[in-house]
Coordinates of C-alpha atoms in Angstrom, one line a residue:
S1 CA 58.8 40.8 -49.8
K2 CA 56.2 38.1 -49.1
A3 CA 56.2 38.7 -45.4
L4 CA 54.5 42.1 -45.6
P5 CA 51.2 41.0 -47.2
V6 CA 51.1 38.1 -44.8
F7 CA 51.7 40.4 -41.9
L8 CA 49.0 42.8 -43.1
F9 CA 46.6 39.9 -43.7
G10 CA 47.1 38.8 -40.1
L11 CA 47.1 42.3 -38.6
V12 CA 43.6 43.0 -39.9
L13 CA 42.3 40.0 -37.9
T14 CA 44.2 40.5 -34.6
G15 CA 42.0 40.4 -31.6
V16 CA 39.1 38.5 -33.2
D17 CA 37.8 35.8 -30.8
K18 CA 36.9 32.3 -31.8
G19 CA 33.3 31.5 -32.8
E20 CA 30.9 30.1 -30.3
G21 CA 29.1 26.7 -30.4
N22 CA 31.7 24.7 -32.3
A23 CA 34.4 22.1 -31.7
C24 CA 37.2 24.2 -33.1
S25 CA 40.1 24.4 -30.5
S26 CA 41.8 27.2 -32.4
T27 CA 41.0 30.9 -32.2
F28 CA 39.8 32.6 -35.3
F29 CA 43.2 34.2 -35.8
S30 CA 45.3 31.1 -35.3
A31 CA 43.0 29.1 -37.6
L32 CA 43.3 31.8 -40.2
V33 CA 47.1 31.8 -39.9
Q34 CA 47.1 28.1 -40.7
L35 CA 45.3 28.8 -43.9
I36 CA 47.8 31.3 -45.3
P37 CA 49.0 28.8 -47.9
C38 CA 45.4 28.9 -49.3
R39 CA 45.4 32.7 -50.0
A40 CA 45.9 32.5 -53.7
A41 CA 43.1 29.9 -54.1
V42 CA 40.5 32.0 -52.2
A43 CA 41.2 35.4 -53.6
P44 CA 38.1 36.8 -55.4
F45 CA 37.9 35.5 -59.0
S46 CA 41.1 33.5 -58.6
P47 CA 41.5 30.7 -61.2
I48 CA 44.3 29.2 -59.1
P49 CA 43.5 25.8 -57.6
P50 CA 44.5 25.0 -54.0
S51 CA 48.1 23.8 -53.7
E52 CA 49.1 20.6 -52.0
T53 CA 50.3 22.7 -49.1
C54 CA 46.9 24.4 -48.9
C55 CA 45.1 21.1 -49.0
N56 CA 47.3 19.7 -46.2
A57 CA 46.5 22.8 -44.1
I58 CA 42.8 22.4 -44.7
K59 CA 42.9 18.8 -43.7
A60 CA 45.0 19.5 -40.6
L61 CA 42.7 22.4 -39.6
G62 CA 39.5 20.4 -39.8
Q63 CA 35.9 21.2 -40.7
P64 CA 34.9 23.0 -37.4
C65 CA 37.7 25.5 -37.7
L66 CA 37.2 26.1 -41.4
C67 CA 33.5 26.9 -40.5
V68 CA 34.7 29.3 -37.8
I69 CA 36.7 31.2 -40.5
V70 CA 34.0 31.2 -43.2
N71 CA 31.2 32.1 -40.8
G72 CA 33.3 34.7 -38.9
P73 CA 33.9 38.4 -39.7
P74 CA 34.6 39.4 -43.3
I75 CA 38.2 38.9 -44.4
S76 CA 39.6 41.3 -46.9
G77 CA 40.8 39.6 -50.1
V78 CA 39.0 36.3 -49.3
D79 CA 36.0 35.0 -51.3
R80 CA 34.0 33.0 -48.7
N81 CA 32.3 30.8 -51.5
M82 CA 35.8 29.9 -52.8
A83 CA 36.9 29.1 -49.2
L84 CA 33.9 26.8 -48.8
Q85 CA 34.9 24.9 -51.9
L86 CA 38.4 24.1 -50.6
P87 CA 37.4 20.8 -48.8
E88 CA 35.8 19.5 -52.0
K89 CA 38.8 20.6 -54.1
C90 CA 41.1 19.0 -51.6
T91 CA 39.1 15.8 -51.2
A92 CA 38.8 16.5 -47.5
N93 CA 35.2 15.0 -47.2
F94 CA 34.0 17.7 -44.7
E95 CA 30.4 18.1 -43.7
P96 CA 29.0 21.5 -45.0
C97 CA 29.3 24.5 -42.6

């Protein structure tokens, strides 16, 4: 089932606090949960472009929260460089982290 990988993905990150010195109102964990639709697009060496659902999630999350995620603790199965490319691929016009 699809729920198990999503649960395990979240379980790894439970208890991680939000980053300091940013304007993100979400915790690291809740911001990460919002980006679950982007998992396929940020897997290491993935040729899959971000889906419309992923792009909508990126835009809703905002640049400060995306930066909290990419500058936070390592996330198993996520290529940070690919995550940093999501705003450009989704035409979100974010400032660089």
